Amino acid sequence: MTNLNYQEKIPNNVDLSTDLSLQRALEHWQPKFKNWWTEMGPEGFQASDVYLRTATSVDADGWATYGKVKMPEYRWGIFLNDKVEDRKIHFGDNIGKPVWQQVPGDYRSILRRLIVTQGDTEPASVEQQRELGKTCPSLFDLRNLFQVNVEEGRHLWAMVYLLHAYFGRDGREEAEALLERNSGDVDNPRILGTFNEPITDWVSFFMFTYFTDRDGKYQLKSLAESSFDPLARTCQFMLTEEAHHMQVGETGITRMIQRTLDVMNELKSDSIDAIRNAGAIDLQTIQRYINFWFSSSLDLFGSEISSNSATAFANGLKGRPDEMRYEDHSEKNSTFTFDGLSLENTIETQTIPMRNAMNEITRRAYVTDCEVGLKRWNRLIKKSGYNIELKLPSTRFRRNIGIWAGVDVNPEGKIISKNEYENKLGSWLPSEIDKEFINSLMVQVTEVNKTAGWIAAPNRGINNMDTGYEYVNLKK
Ligand code: BYC
């Protein structure tokens, strides 16, 4: 187990002080990161004390140390899981050879692209969420938002370290560019679609942390298998932090549904108007938000048939999540059969080389994981005596990347006419009226032990603290 070095400007467990030019380069980037945080990070609250967890070592006991911190003073640093001696490549064409401690020349540009794409999402999400503090439903939720934000900032550090340490000058240039692109910027947007979608309300925030952070989990799991050992070790540690972000999403949606059910029971009605008049969010609206964020997040896995993913797998750069669960780690001659799109625009069974299906395999593992929450929420609804079922739309619905991009498909997965699609799409996604209603609920609640009326109070605090603890001391 490696303790982090907190004496240095940049906390790290990579012996940064022994590589002076790397240390200098990162110390040069650090004030730029801090400027970016001040300009693009959480709006307001920078002077408030927030009950945050910070990593002090990468082992089970030390990676989460809790205490009140002002966000700009958070100790962003570089932490990699410990090295496994004699680790060998375990998938693709080079099985059994030692993993790489340096970037092989042949794979330099593809590895850099993977790292830049991953790195780009981290600050993007902080930018997307920057206004949410103004409408937090409770101090507990405000603290969770900031915890997610500082850790996404740390995940950016994780990728920037790799770029600086292993990619020379172009790595340094890419690290600068990660602070220059901005979410939603018309001229210089973030790389992947979902990270340019605005997140201006907490329903979207919980959906994003449930669905989009879960994409993060699956992409990180794939990169945690990489034969480029520093990338694998970095992603392994990021995954420990990522779990909390998804938990914020899952418990947030659960509390929202719980509040709706409580209101329905009080009213003895499932009338949408009555629920809304009572200040709760009807389940139909929640379904439309699920449709939006799930379909958007599916695009983040790339195309169903992808030569990029085949190359990344063959070369041992990016594996499948939990690669060891599969029997064949080469997949050189195996095939994958799935429902694809025929030239006549109909759904037809197709068989492709397994390696070209790696994006789709990862997406399927993700969908199965998403379903766990849905099952839990539906149990809650059923227990309250209502016959409404929340559903994930088909993976073919509203896609912008891959074989289903631009194909008119309904949430059940059926190809329909363009006319029908255009007429109905509005009813499957949050409408302007829905958004206005949701925005009307977004009022800041910062009194200790109080929660906004549209969401149930949390039933567990952070780190065994009381739910009513003052998680953020606001500076007036
Ligand atoms: N939007 O062969 P294809 C997270 C591009 S989230 C725009 O289908 P490939 C987080 C693609 O770049 C996880 N463009 O896909 C969550 C390619 O462009 P080129 C982020 C897209 O390359 C919450 C072309 O389409 N992790 O961590 O196999 C908060 C055809 O590509 C999109 C990663 O991204 C899109 N959605 O795979 C904070 C992991 N999808 O080459 C953080 C690293 C595809 O033709 N990235 N394209 O110019 C990758 O593994 C891969 O780049 C992708 C795409 C999975 C994204």
XYZ file of C-alpha atoms and ligand atoms in Angstrom:
532
model
C 0.000 0.000 0.000
C 1.354 3.420 -0.977
C 0.660 6.426 1.183
C -0.026 9.647 -0.598
C 2.536 12.340 -0.330
C 0.668 15.309 1.102
C 3.724 17.465 1.678
C 3.986 18.242 -2.004
C 2.029 20.826 -3.963
C 0.318 18.007 -5.829
C -0.606 15.075 -3.543
C 0.433 11.876 -5.285
C 1.494 8.284 -4.888
C 3.605 8.214 -8.051
C 6.872 9.577 -6.617
C 6.397 12.807 -8.481
C 9.289 14.464 -6.642
C 11.729 12.067 -8.338
C 10.792 13.351 -11.804
C 11.419 17.073 -11.687
C 10.453 17.926 -15.242
C 7.129 16.100 -14.923
C 6.546 17.732 -11.551
C 7.260 21.162 -13.033
C 4.956 20.541 -15.980
C 2.104 19.500 -13.706
C 2.745 22.405 -11.335
C 2.473 24.640 -14.373
C -0.904 23.094 -15.249
C -2.185 23.285 -11.655
C -2.972 27.065 -11.549
C -4.758 26.715 -14.898
C -6.891 23.980 -13.394
C -7.625 26.193 -10.367
C -8.619 29.084 -12.670
C -10.870 26.752 -14.594
C -12.415 25.537 -11.311
C -13.099 29.131 -10.215
C -14.575 30.140 -13.555
C -16.386 26.975 -14.604
C -16.824 25.034 -11.351
C -19.730 25.320 -8.878
C -21.185 28.813 -8.995
C -21.062 30.423 -5.516
C -20.218 28.333 -2.426
C -16.474 28.503 -3.037
C -16.034 30.068 0.423
C -18.334 27.564 2.161
C -17.037 24.706 4.290
C -18.213 21.429 2.781
C -18.115 18.005 4.464
C -16.081 16.196 1.809
C -14.188 12.958 1.576
C -10.623 13.124 0.352
C -8.321 10.241 -0.486
C -5.342 9.909 1.863
C -4.229 6.471 0.690
C -5.446 4.026 -1.908
C -6.185 1.135 0.477
C -9.625 0.311 1.875
C -9.213 2.309 5.103
C -7.555 5.418 3.851
C -9.092 6.349 0.543
C -11.999 8.169 2.149
C -11.115 10.675 4.853
C -13.948 13.023 5.810
C -13.785 16.620 6.989
C -14.909 20.170 6.272
C -13.024 21.717 3.359
C -13.479 24.808 1.201
C -13.720 23.460 -2.330
C -10.853 25.477 -3.825
C -8.651 23.988 -1.074
C -9.591 20.390 -1.892
C -6.397 18.326 -2.339
C -6.744 17.213 -5.947
C -4.032 14.731 -6.623
C -2.733 11.773 -8.561
C -3.519 8.340 -7.170
C -2.997 5.018 -8.890
C -3.817 1.595 -7.527
C -0.725 -0.298 -6.450
C 1.224 -2.129 -9.124
C 0.660 -5.869 -9.463
C 4.101 -7.410 -10.006
C 4.478 -9.447 -13.199
C 1.052 -8.460 -14.496
C 0.517 -9.949 -17.952
C -1.640 -8.948 -20.903
C -4.839 -10.978 -20.551
C -6.830 -10.344 -23.741
C -6.387 -9.698 -27.452
C -3.476 -10.766 -29.636
C -0.682 -10.401 -27.061
C -1.968 -12.571 -24.221
C 0.788 -13.643 -21.828
C 3.277 -10.890 -22.668
C 4.170 -8.416 -19.910
C 1.933 -5.358 -19.648
C 3.469 -2.082 -20.811
C 4.853 0.509 -18.428
C 5.425 2.889 -21.361
C 3.246 3.623 -24.372
C 4.143 1.386 -27.328
C 4.831 3.597 -30.359
C 2.301 1.804 -32.548
C -0.547 2.475 -30.142
C 0.352 5.984 -29.173
C -2.351 7.872 -31.026
C -5.202 5.469 -30.239
C -4.261 5.414 -26.534
C -4.015 9.172 -26.448
C -7.451 9.438 -28.047
C -8.992 7.109 -25.449
C -7.400 9.055 -22.590
C -8.395 12.441 -24.018
C -11.986 11.293 -24.594
C -12.220 9.960 -21.054
C -10.537 13.087 -19.643
C -12.854 15.410 -21.554
C -15.986 14.040 -19.872
C -14.781 14.822 -16.342
C -14.569 18.634 -16.440
C -17.548 18.639 -18.809
C -19.800 17.209 -16.100
C -18.626 19.835 -13.586
C -19.474 22.545 -16.105
C -22.882 21.024 -16.777
C -23.706 21.003 -13.065
C -22.311 24.379 -12.064
C -25.610 26.178 -11.464
C -27.297 23.462 -9.425
C -26.202 24.754 -6.006
C -28.652 27.621 -6.409
C -31.590 25.223 -6.336
C -30.410 22.436 -4.021
C -33.240 20.557 -2.286
C -31.230 20.217 0.964
C -27.769 20.706 2.464
C -27.275 16.947 2.212
C -27.873 17.060 -1.553
C -25.731 20.165 -1.927
C -22.837 18.338 -0.297
C -23.311 15.322 -2.548
C -23.267 17.552 -5.619
C -19.984 19.091 -4.520
C -18.493 15.700 -3.662
C -19.281 14.519 -7.168
C -17.845 17.743 -8.628
C -14.517 17.668 -6.773
C -14.031 13.998 -7.647
C -14.754 14.613 -11.329
C -12.079 17.296 -11.029
C -9.746 14.665 -9.605
C -10.568 12.308 -12.446
C -9.471 15.033 -14.803
C -6.176 15.154 -12.886
C -5.893 11.389 -13.324
C -6.040 11.659 -17.124
C -3.868 14.775 -17.230
C -1.180 12.942 -15.282
C -1.139 10.198 -17.932
C -0.990 12.735 -20.759
C 1.887 14.628 -19.139
C 3.822 11.597 -17.980
C 3.563 9.431 -21.103
C 2.736 11.551 -24.160
C 5.338 14.318 -24.157
C 4.569 17.565 -25.847
C 1.321 16.557 -27.541
C 0.128 15.169 -24.196
C 0.750 18.561 -22.604
C -1.130 20.265 -25.427
C -4.066 17.903 -24.997
C -4.065 18.649 -21.252
C -4.386 22.366 -22.007
C -7.205 21.698 -24.483
C -9.130 19.800 -21.793
C -9.554 23.132 -19.999
C -10.368 25.036 -23.190
C -13.282 23.026 -24.560
C -16.479 23.781 -22.658
C -19.764 21.968 -22.288
C -22.324 23.359 -24.729
C -19.863 25.850 -26.283
C -20.942 26.363 -29.902
C -17.382 26.868 -31.145
C -15.450 24.503 -28.901
C -17.785 21.916 -27.340
C -16.972 18.813 -25.316
C -16.204 15.699 -27.396
C -19.171 13.432 -26.595
C -22.811 14.434 -27.109
C -24.266 13.857 -23.624
C -21.663 16.129 -22.081
C -23.008 19.096 -24.002
C -26.576 18.648 -22.723
C -27.572 21.291 -20.164
C -28.255 20.103 -16.594
C -30.265 22.908 -15.058
C -32.500 20.992 -12.666
C -32.009 18.293 -10.054
C -34.185 15.712 -11.813
C -31.671 15.825 -14.671
C -28.797 15.723 -12.181
C -30.081 12.520 -10.577
C -30.765 11.000 -14.005
C -27.266 11.972 -15.151
C -25.591 10.473 -12.079
C -27.685 7.310 -12.451
C -27.355 6.812 -16.215
C -24.339 8.780 -17.425
C -22.030 8.146 -14.477
C -22.874 4.479 -14.958
C -21.552 4.735 -18.505
C -18.444 6.130 -16.812
C -18.319 3.002 -14.646
C -18.426 0.696 -17.685
C -15.906 2.689 -19.709
C -13.562 2.822 -16.723
C -14.000 -0.908 -16.171
C -12.969 -1.489 -19.790
C -9.941 0.779 -19.439
C -9.078 -0.813 -16.067
C -8.326 -3.981 -18.095
C -5.835 -2.161 -20.332
C -2.376 -3.549 -21.050
C -1.052 -0.007 -20.606
C -0.541 -0.533 -16.897
C -0.581 3.104 -15.678
C -3.972 3.587 -17.379
C -5.359 0.378 -15.845
C -4.173 1.327 -12.332
C -5.521 4.867 -12.661
C -8.950 3.663 -13.736
C -9.090 1.011 -11.017
C -8.772 3.723 -8.395
C -11.258 6.034 -10.153
C -13.866 3.277 -9.968
C -13.876 3.369 -6.156
C -14.900 7.031 -6.291
C -17.365 6.556 -9.135
C -19.560 4.208 -7.053
C -20.710 7.086 -4.838
C -21.773 9.155 -7.852
C -24.124 6.444 -9.047
C -25.447 6.013 -5.530
C -26.302 9.723 -5.479
C -28.313 9.133 -8.660
C -30.045 6.007 -7.475
C -31.031 7.328 -4.048
C -32.031 10.682 -5.569
C -34.459 9.040 -8.000
C -35.728 6.696 -5.266
C -36.440 9.636 -2.925
C -38.196 11.509 -5.729
C -40.438 8.513 -6.458
C -41.032 7.953 -2.752
C -42.255 11.522 -2.356
C -44.578 11.134 -5.358
C -46.030 7.939 -3.913
C -46.522 9.574 -0.508
C -48.409 12.426 -2.177
C -50.494 9.974 -4.243
C -51.404 8.139 -1.060
C -52.293 11.349 0.758
C -54.443 12.461 -2.174
C -55.752 8.955 -2.817
C -55.323 9.789 -6.503
C -52.963 9.233 -9.382
C -54.196 12.279 -11.285
C -51.197 14.025 -12.830
C -52.683 17.478 -12.208
C -53.423 16.707 -8.583
C -49.882 15.368 -8.017
C -48.347 18.405 -9.640
C -50.588 20.794 -7.720
C -49.347 19.143 -4.545
C -45.771 19.896 -5.626
C -44.603 16.367 -6.481
C -43.443 14.929 -9.806
C -45.802 12.510 -11.544
C -44.286 9.177 -12.560
C -45.065 9.853 -16.234
C -42.741 12.858 -16.176
C -40.063 10.806 -14.427
C -40.441 8.245 -17.249
C -39.797 10.959 -19.854
C -36.609 12.028 -18.062
C -35.512 8.375 -17.987
C -36.173 8.147 -21.746
C -34.041 11.221 -22.391
C -30.985 10.445 -20.262
C -30.868 6.704 -20.907
C -31.032 7.119 -24.695
C -28.435 9.891 -24.629
C -26.064 7.826 -22.461
C -26.345 4.793 -24.787
C -24.593 6.801 -27.497
C -21.511 7.068 -25.272
C -20.634 3.437 -26.015
C -20.061 4.155 -29.718
C -21.391 2.180 -32.668
C -22.745 -1.381 -32.468
C -20.307 -2.403 -35.200
C -16.966 -0.718 -34.607
C -13.568 -1.320 -36.135
C -12.112 1.100 -33.557
C -13.296 -1.139 -30.746
C -11.972 -4.243 -32.556
C -8.527 -2.637 -32.875
C -8.539 -1.522 -29.242
C -9.423 -5.057 -28.114
C -7.003 -6.881 -30.431
C -4.142 -4.672 -29.279
C -4.999 -5.061 -25.618
C -5.753 -1.359 -25.137
C -9.361 -1.596 -23.975
C -10.982 -4.807 -22.748
C -14.509 -5.774 -21.862
C -15.767 -4.809 -18.393
C -14.817 -7.692 -16.060
C -12.851 -9.375 -18.859
C -12.001 -12.363 -16.635
C -15.676 -13.401 -16.581
C -15.487 -14.307 -20.265
C -14.157 -17.657 -21.423
C -12.417 -16.613 -24.625
C -10.079 -13.639 -24.212
C -8.875 -13.627 -27.783
C -12.213 -13.737 -29.638
C -10.276 -13.898 -32.870
C -12.575 -16.319 -34.629
C -15.796 -15.937 -32.700
C -18.918 -14.123 -33.808
C -21.672 -12.062 -32.260
C -25.291 -12.264 -33.366
C -27.679 -9.417 -32.755
C -30.689 -7.569 -34.124
C -29.260 -5.135 -36.657
C -30.638 -2.939 -39.417
C -31.105 -4.275 -42.938
C -30.584 -2.252 -46.121
C -34.374 -2.088 -46.385
C -34.527 -0.393 -42.981
C -35.979 -3.377 -41.165
C -34.728 -5.179 -38.070
C -32.782 -8.271 -39.106
C -30.578 -10.759 -37.311
C -26.935 -10.161 -38.192
C -23.707 -11.922 -37.325
C -20.453 -9.969 -37.076
C -16.931 -10.736 -35.807
C -16.994 -10.640 -31.994
C -14.183 -8.107 -31.828
C -16.233 -5.603 -33.815
C -19.045 -5.950 -31.281
C -17.094 -4.856 -28.193
C -18.987 -1.559 -27.869
C -22.290 -3.402 -28.019
C -21.148 -6.020 -25.485
C -20.178 -3.253 -23.061
C -23.464 -1.451 -23.715
C -25.423 -4.618 -22.898
C -23.626 -5.070 -19.586
C -24.493 -1.443 -18.839
C -28.185 -1.904 -19.692
C -28.423 -4.904 -17.362
C -26.915 -2.783 -14.594
C -29.362 0.076 -15.294
C -32.280 -2.332 -14.945
C -31.440 -3.021 -11.293
C -32.657 0.426 -10.235
C -35.770 0.185 -12.384
C -36.736 -3.087 -10.705
C -36.276 -1.515 -7.276
C -38.366 1.552 -8.186
C -41.127 -0.591 -9.651
C -41.263 -2.660 -6.459
C -41.694 0.572 -4.500
C -44.535 1.689 -6.781
C -46.233 -1.697 -6.594
C -45.960 -1.779 -2.796
C -47.846 1.508 -2.713
C -50.630 -0.152 -4.666
C -50.195 1.500 -8.072
C -50.131 -0.189 -11.401
C -47.580 2.020 -13.121
C -44.318 0.563 -14.367
C -41.215 2.579 -15.192
C -39.307 1.152 -18.172
C -36.037 1.612 -19.969
C -36.773 2.489 -23.594
C -35.350 0.218 -26.272
C -31.640 0.665 -27.008
C -32.693 1.526 -30.578
C -34.751 4.531 -29.455
C -33.505 8.100 -30.205
C -29.956 7.199 -31.034
C -27.500 9.635 -32.599
C -24.488 7.329 -32.829
C -24.355 3.850 -34.338
C -26.562 1.889 -36.679
C -29.797 3.251 -35.205
C -28.797 6.890 -35.592
C -31.520 8.718 -37.470
C -33.778 5.622 -37.643
C -37.333 6.331 -36.482
C -37.869 3.915 -33.614
C -40.409 4.092 -30.783
C -39.517 3.416 -27.108
C -40.627 -0.212 -27.561
C -37.976 -0.636 -30.256
C -40.300 -0.820 -33.283
C -39.391 1.019 -36.488
C -42.201 3.461 -37.262
C -42.886 6.066 -39.934
C -41.059 9.392 -39.838
C -44.392 11.109 -39.489
C -45.430 9.095 -36.459
C -41.977 9.500 -34.897
C -41.981 13.255 -35.301
C -45.519 13.544 -33.973
C -44.877 11.405 -30.925
C -41.294 12.170 -29.961
C -42.412 15.167 -27.886
C -44.639 12.925 -25.777
C -41.782 10.506 -25.054
C -39.358 13.176 -23.850
C -39.675 16.014 -21.316
C -41.775 18.746 -22.955
C -41.351 22.487 -22.473
C -44.316 22.340 -20.075
C -42.635 19.527 -18.106
C -39.415 21.524 -17.906
C -41.253 24.635 -16.770
C -43.018 22.628 -14.096
C -39.782 21.004 -12.912
C -38.089 24.401 -12.840
C -40.926 25.788 -10.737
C -40.083 23.162 -8.089
C -36.392 24.023 -8.041
C -36.167 26.300 -5.017
C -33.104 26.354 -2.837
C -33.526 24.776 0.613
C -30.549 25.291 2.915
C -32.035 25.136 6.407
C -30.561 22.344 8.480
C -32.769 19.244 8.474
C -35.151 20.554 5.801
C -35.824 19.052 2.367
C -37.704 20.476 -0.628
C -41.279 19.269 -1.074
C -40.727 17.376 -4.335
C -38.290 14.828 -2.887
C -38.330 12.682 0.265
C -35.743 13.419 2.948
C -32.676 11.165 2.820
C -32.871 8.194 5.139
C -29.135 7.819 5.715
C -26.494 10.458 6.322
C -22.942 10.559 4.993
C -20.264 8.554 6.803
C -22.701 7.595 9.601
C -23.475 11.233 10.346
C -27.031 12.293 11.058
C -29.141 13.212 8.006
C -29.720 16.591 9.663
C -26.009 17.365 10.050
C -24.931 20.721 8.643
C -23.107 19.246 5.631
C -22.337 22.668 4.188
C -21.667 25.797 6.253
C -22.850 28.540 3.971
C -20.884 31.761 3.945
C -23.380 34.601 4.033
N -20.582 11.481 -29.271
O -16.250 3.189 -33.651
P -17.110 4.174 -32.947
C -17.578 9.282 -17.821
C -17.296 8.973 -32.358
S -18.356 8.769 -19.244
C -19.762 11.961 -30.245
O -18.564 3.996 -33.025
P -15.417 3.962 -30.713
C -18.269 10.253 -16.977
C -15.977 8.266 -32.081
O -15.120 9.081 -31.298
C -17.253 7.641 -20.034
N -18.943 11.186 -30.988
O -16.762 4.332 -31.451
C -19.616 10.156 -16.734
C -15.473 7.991 -33.476
O -14.863 9.174 -33.997
P -13.701 9.089 -35.102
C -16.276 8.290 -20.952
C -18.922 9.859 -30.734
O -14.328 4.811 -31.210
C -20.245 11.114 -15.953
C -16.746 7.758 -34.286
O -17.806 8.345 -33.520
N -15.302 7.324 -21.326
O -16.502 8.858 -17.559
O -15.239 2.504 -30.657
C -19.512 12.154 -15.398
C -17.030 6.305 -34.521
O -16.713 5.622 -33.370
C -19.724 9.288 -29.743
C -14.845 7.168 -22.557
O -15.254 7.862 -23.446
C -20.587 10.156 -29.001
N -21.416 9.684 -28.045
O -15.890 4.308 -29.229
C -18.161 12.243 -15.646
C -13.789 6.134 -22.761
N -19.504 7.949 -29.738
O -12.613 8.227 -34.539
C -17.519 11.276 -16.413
C -12.852 6.429 -23.832
C -18.598 7.693 -30.686
O -14.359 8.502 -36.313
N -13.476 6.475 -25.140
N -18.232 8.833 -31.272
O -13.290 10.552 -35.258
C -13.805 5.406 -25.882
O -13.628 4.307 -25.441
C -14.375 5.605 -27.244
O -13.858 6.784 -27.760
C -15.919 5.653 -27.310
C -16.320 5.496 -28.792
C -16.542 4.593 -26.422
C -16.454 7.004 -26.865
